[in-house]
Short mmCIF file of C-alpha atoms and ligand atoms in Angstrom, two decimals:
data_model
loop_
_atom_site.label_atom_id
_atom_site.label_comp_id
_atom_site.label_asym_id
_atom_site.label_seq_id
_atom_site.Cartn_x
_atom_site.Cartn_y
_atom_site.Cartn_z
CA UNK A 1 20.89 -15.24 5.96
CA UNK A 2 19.16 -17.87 4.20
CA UNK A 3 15.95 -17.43 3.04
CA UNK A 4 13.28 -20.07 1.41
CA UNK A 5 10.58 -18.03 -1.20
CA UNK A 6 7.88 -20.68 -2.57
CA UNK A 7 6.46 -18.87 -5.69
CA UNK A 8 8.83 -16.37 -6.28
CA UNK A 9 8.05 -16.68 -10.38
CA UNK A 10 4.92 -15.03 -10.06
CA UNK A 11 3.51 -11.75 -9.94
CA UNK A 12 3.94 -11.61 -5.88
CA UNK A 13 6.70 -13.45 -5.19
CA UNK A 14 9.03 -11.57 -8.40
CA UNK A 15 7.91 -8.30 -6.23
CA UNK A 16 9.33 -10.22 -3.41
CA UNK A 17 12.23 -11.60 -4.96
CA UNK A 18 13.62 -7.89 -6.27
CA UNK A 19 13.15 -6.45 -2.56
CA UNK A 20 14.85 -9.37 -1.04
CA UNK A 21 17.51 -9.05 -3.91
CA UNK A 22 18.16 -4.86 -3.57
CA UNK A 23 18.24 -5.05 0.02
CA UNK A 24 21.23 -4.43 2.15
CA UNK A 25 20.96 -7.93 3.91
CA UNK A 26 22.61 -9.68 1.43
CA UNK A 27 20.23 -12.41 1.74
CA UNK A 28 21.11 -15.62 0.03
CA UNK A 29 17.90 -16.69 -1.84
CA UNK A 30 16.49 -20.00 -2.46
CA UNK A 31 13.26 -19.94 -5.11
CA UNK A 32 10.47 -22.24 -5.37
CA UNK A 33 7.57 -23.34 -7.33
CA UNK A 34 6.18 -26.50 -8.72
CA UNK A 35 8.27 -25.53 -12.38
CA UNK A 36 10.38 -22.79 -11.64
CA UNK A 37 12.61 -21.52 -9.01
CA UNK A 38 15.89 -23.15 -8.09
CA UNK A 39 14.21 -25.73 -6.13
CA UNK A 40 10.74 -27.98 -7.04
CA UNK A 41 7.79 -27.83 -4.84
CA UNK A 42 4.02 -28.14 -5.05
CA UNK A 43 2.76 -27.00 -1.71
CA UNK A 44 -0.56 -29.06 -2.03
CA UNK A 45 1.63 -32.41 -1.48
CA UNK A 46 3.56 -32.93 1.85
CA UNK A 47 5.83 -34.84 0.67
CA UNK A 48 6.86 -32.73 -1.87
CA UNK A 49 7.76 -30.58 0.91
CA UNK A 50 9.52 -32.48 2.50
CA UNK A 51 11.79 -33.82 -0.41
CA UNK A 52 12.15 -30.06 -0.86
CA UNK A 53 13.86 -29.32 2.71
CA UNK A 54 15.70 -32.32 1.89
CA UNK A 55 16.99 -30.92 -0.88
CA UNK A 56 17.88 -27.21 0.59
CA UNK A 57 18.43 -28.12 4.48
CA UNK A 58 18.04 -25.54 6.87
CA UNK A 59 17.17 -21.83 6.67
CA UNK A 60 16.66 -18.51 8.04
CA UNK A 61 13.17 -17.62 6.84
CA UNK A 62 10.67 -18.83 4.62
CA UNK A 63 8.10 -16.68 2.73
CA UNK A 64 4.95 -18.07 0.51
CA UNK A 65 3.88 -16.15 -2.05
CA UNK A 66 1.81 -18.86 -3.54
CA UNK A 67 -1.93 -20.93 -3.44
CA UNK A 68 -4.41 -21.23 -5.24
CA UNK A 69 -8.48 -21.44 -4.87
CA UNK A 70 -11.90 -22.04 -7.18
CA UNK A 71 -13.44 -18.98 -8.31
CA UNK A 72 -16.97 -20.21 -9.24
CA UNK A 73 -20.44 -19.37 -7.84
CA UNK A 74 -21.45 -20.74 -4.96
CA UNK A 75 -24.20 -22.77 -7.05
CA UNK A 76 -21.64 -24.79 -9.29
CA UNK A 77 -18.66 -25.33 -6.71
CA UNK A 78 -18.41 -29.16 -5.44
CA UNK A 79 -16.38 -31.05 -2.74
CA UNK A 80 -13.51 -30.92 -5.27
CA UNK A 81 -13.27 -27.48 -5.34
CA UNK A 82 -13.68 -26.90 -1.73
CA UNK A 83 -10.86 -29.69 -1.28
CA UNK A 84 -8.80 -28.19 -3.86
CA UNK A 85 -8.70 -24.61 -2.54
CA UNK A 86 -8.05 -26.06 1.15
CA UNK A 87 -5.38 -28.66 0.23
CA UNK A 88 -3.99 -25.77 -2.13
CA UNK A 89 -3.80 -22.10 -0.72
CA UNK A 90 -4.89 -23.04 3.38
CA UNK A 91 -3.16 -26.74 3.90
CA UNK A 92 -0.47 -25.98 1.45
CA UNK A 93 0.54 -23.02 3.69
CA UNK A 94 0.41 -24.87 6.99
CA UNK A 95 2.25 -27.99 5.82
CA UNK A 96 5.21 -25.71 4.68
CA UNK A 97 5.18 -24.31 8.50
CA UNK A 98 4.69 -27.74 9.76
CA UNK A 99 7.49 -28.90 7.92
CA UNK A 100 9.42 -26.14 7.65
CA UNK A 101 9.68 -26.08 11.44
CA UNK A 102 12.10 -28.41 11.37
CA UNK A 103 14.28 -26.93 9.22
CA UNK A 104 14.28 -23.51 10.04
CA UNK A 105 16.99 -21.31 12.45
CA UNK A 106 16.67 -20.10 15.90
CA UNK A 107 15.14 -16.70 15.37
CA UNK A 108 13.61 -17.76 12.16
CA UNK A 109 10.42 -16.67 11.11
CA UNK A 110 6.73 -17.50 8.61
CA UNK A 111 5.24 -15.18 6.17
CA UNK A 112 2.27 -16.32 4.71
CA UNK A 113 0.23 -14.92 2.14
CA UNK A 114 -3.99 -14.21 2.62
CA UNK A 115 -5.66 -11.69 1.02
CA UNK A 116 -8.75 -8.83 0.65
CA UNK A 117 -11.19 -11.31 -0.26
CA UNK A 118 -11.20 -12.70 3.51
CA UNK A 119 -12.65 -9.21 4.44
CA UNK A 120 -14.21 -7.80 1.30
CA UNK A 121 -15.70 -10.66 -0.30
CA UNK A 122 -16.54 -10.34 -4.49
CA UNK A 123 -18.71 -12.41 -6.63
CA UNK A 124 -16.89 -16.37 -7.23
CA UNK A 125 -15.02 -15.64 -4.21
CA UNK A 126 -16.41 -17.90 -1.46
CA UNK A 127 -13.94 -20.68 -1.49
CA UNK A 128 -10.69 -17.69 -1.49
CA UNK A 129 -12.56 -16.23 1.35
CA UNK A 130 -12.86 -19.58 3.30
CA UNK A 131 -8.93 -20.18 2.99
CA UNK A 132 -7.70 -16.54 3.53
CA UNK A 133 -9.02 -16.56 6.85
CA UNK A 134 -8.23 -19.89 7.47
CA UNK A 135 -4.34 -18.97 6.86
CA UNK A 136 -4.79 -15.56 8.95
CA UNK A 137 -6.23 -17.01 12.12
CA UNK A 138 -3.60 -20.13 11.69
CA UNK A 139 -0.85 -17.61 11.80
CA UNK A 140 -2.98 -15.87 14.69
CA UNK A 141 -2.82 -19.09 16.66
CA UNK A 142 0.34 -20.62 15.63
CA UNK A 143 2.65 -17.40 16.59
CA UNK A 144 1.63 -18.33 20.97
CA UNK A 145 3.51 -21.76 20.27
CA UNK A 146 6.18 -21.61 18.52
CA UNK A 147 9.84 -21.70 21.02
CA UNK A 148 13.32 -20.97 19.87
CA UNK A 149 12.67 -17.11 18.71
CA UNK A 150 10.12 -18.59 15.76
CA UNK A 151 8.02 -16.23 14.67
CA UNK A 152 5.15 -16.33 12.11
CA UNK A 153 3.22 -13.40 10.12
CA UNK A 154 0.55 -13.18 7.15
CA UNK A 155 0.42 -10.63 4.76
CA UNK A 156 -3.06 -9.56 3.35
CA UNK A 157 -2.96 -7.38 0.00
CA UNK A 158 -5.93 -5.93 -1.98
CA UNK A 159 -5.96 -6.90 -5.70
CA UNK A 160 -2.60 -6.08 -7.55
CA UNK A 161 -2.47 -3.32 -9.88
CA UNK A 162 -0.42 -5.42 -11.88
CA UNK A 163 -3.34 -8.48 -11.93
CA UNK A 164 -6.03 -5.69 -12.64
CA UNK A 165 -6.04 -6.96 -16.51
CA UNK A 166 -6.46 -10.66 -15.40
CA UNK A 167 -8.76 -10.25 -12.63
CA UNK A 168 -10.26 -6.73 -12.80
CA UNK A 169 -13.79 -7.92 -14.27
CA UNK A 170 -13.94 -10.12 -10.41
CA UNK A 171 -12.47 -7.35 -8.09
CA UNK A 172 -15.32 -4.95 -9.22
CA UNK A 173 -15.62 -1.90 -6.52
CA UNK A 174 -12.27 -3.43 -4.63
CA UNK A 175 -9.39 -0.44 -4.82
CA UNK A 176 -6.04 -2.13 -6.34
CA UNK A 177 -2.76 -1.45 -4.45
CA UNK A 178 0.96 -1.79 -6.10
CA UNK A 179 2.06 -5.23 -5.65
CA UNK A 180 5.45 -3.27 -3.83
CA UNK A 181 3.33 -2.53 -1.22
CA UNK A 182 2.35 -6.09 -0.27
CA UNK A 183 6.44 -6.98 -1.19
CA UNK A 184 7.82 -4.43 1.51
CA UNK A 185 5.71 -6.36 4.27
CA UNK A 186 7.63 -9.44 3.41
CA UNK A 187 10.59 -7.67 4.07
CA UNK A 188 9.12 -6.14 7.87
CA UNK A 189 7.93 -9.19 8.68
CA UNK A 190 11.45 -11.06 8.37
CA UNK A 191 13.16 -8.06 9.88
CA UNK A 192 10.70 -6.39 12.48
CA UNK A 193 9.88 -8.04 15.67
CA UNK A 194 6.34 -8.37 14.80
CA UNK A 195 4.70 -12.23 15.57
CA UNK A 196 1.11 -12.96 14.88
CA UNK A 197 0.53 -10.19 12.69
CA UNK A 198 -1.09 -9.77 9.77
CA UNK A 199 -0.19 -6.75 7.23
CA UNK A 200 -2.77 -5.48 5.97
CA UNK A 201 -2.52 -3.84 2.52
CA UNK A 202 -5.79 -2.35 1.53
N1 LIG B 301 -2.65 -11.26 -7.75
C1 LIG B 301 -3.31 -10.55 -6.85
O1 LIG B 301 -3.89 -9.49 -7.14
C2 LIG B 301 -3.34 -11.02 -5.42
C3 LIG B 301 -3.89 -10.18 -4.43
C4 LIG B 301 -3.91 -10.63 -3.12
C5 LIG B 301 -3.42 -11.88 -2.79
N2 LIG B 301 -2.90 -12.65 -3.78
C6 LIG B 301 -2.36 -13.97 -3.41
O2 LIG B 301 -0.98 -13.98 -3.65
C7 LIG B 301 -0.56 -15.30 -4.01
C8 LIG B 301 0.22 -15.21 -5.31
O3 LIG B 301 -0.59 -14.62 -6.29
P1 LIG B 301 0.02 -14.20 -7.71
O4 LIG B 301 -1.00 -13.39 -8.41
O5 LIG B 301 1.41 -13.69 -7.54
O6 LIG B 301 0.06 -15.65 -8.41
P2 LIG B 301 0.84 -16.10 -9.72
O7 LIG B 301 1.34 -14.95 -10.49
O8 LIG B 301 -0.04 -17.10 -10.39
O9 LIG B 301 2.12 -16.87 -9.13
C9 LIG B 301 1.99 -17.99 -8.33
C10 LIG B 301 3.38 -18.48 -7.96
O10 LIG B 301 3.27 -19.56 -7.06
C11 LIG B 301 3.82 -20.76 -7.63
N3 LIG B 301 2.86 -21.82 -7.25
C12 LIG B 301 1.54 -21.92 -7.55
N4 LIG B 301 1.01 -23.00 -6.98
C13 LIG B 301 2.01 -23.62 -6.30
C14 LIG B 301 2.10 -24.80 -5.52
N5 LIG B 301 1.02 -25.59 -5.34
N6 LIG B 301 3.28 -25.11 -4.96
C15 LIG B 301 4.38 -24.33 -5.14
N7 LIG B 301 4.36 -23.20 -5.88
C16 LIG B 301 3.20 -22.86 -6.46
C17 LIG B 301 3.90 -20.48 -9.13
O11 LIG B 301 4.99 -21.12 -9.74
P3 LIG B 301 4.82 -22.53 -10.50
O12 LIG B 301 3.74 -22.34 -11.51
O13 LIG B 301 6.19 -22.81 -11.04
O14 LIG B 301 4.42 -23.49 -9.42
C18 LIG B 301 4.17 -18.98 -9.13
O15 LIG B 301 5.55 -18.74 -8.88
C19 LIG B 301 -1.84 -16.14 -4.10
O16 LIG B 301 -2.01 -16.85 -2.90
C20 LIG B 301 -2.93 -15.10 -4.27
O17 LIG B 301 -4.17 -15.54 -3.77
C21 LIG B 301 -2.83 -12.26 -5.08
#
């Protein structure tokens, strides 16, 4: 089985990639990211994604492990931050599983990536928790349409222990989790049953 992971050079998606890689599926493994991974993609342009599933045709499942948002405080973000984080992390997302539709197997399935901040918000965190649960309630709402076996899933870690020396100073008070723990979701969600769902990892 075929299956698409969009950031699967950072600190998520290598978690990811070495679960996918050790387990017994065999799957055959198709990396991407804006500059690295066997394929290019920035998820902020549709057309990029498209060229993309040009490039690889169709699949068996497709995983994000990427997005980005502004962390500033709510007194210094503008429009273009707001538009940044949306077209970024939330649009970026949804355009992959627009697209993506169209190239994806019967049975196939979504797993998107949210996160803590959606439920436990921190200081500079506003715009994260605007997309987070913008991408959970998309996956909420997209799982009752989709025909042909489709299925579609989020998974929502806490803070990596692994990012703790980048981004401890802004997760002050949140409890860290292993970023295996948010990796073995990946791995239910393309194998379990589950549709609509949303792994929570905190
Ligand atoms: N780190 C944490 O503690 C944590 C906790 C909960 C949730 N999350 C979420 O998990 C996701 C990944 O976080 P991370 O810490 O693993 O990030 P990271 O280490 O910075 O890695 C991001 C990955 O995504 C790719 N990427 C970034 N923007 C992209 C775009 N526009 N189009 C295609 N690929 C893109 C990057 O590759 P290129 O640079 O080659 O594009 C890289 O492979 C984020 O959505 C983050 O909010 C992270």
């Amino acid at each position: 089985m075929k299956v698409l992971l969009v950031g699967g050079s950072g600190t998520l998606g290598s978690a990811v990639l070495k679960e996918l890689k050790s387990n017994k599926n065999n799957y055959e493994i198709i990396v991407a990211g804006r500059n690295s991974g066997d394929v290019r993609v920035d998820m902020s342009s549709v057309e990029s994604i498209k060229n993309m599933f040009e490039q690889i045709g169709k699949v068996d499942h497709i995983i994000s492990a990427a997005g980005s948002a502004a962390m500033k405080p709510i007194e210094t973000l503008t429009n273009e931050d707001a538009m940044y984080s949306v077209q970024n992390k939330l649009i970026g997302q949804v355009n992959l599983v627009l697209v993506g539709q169209n190239y994806l197997n019967d049975k196939g399935s979504f797993t998107l990536i949210t996160g803590v901040i959606k439920d436990q918000p921190i200081k500079m965190g506003s715009m994260l928790s605007m997309v987070n649960a913008g991408v959970a309630s998309f996956v909420k709402g997209a799982a009752i349409d989709f025909e042909r076996d489709i299925r579609i899933n989020c998974v929502s870690p806490s803070v990596f222990d692994e990012s703790m020396e980048a981004y401890g100073e802004y997760f002050k008070g949140v409890k860290p989790v292993p970023v295996a723990n948010a990796a073995k979701c990946f791995i239910e969600s393309i194998e379990g049953d589950m549709t609509g769902h949303e792994f929570i990892v905190y």
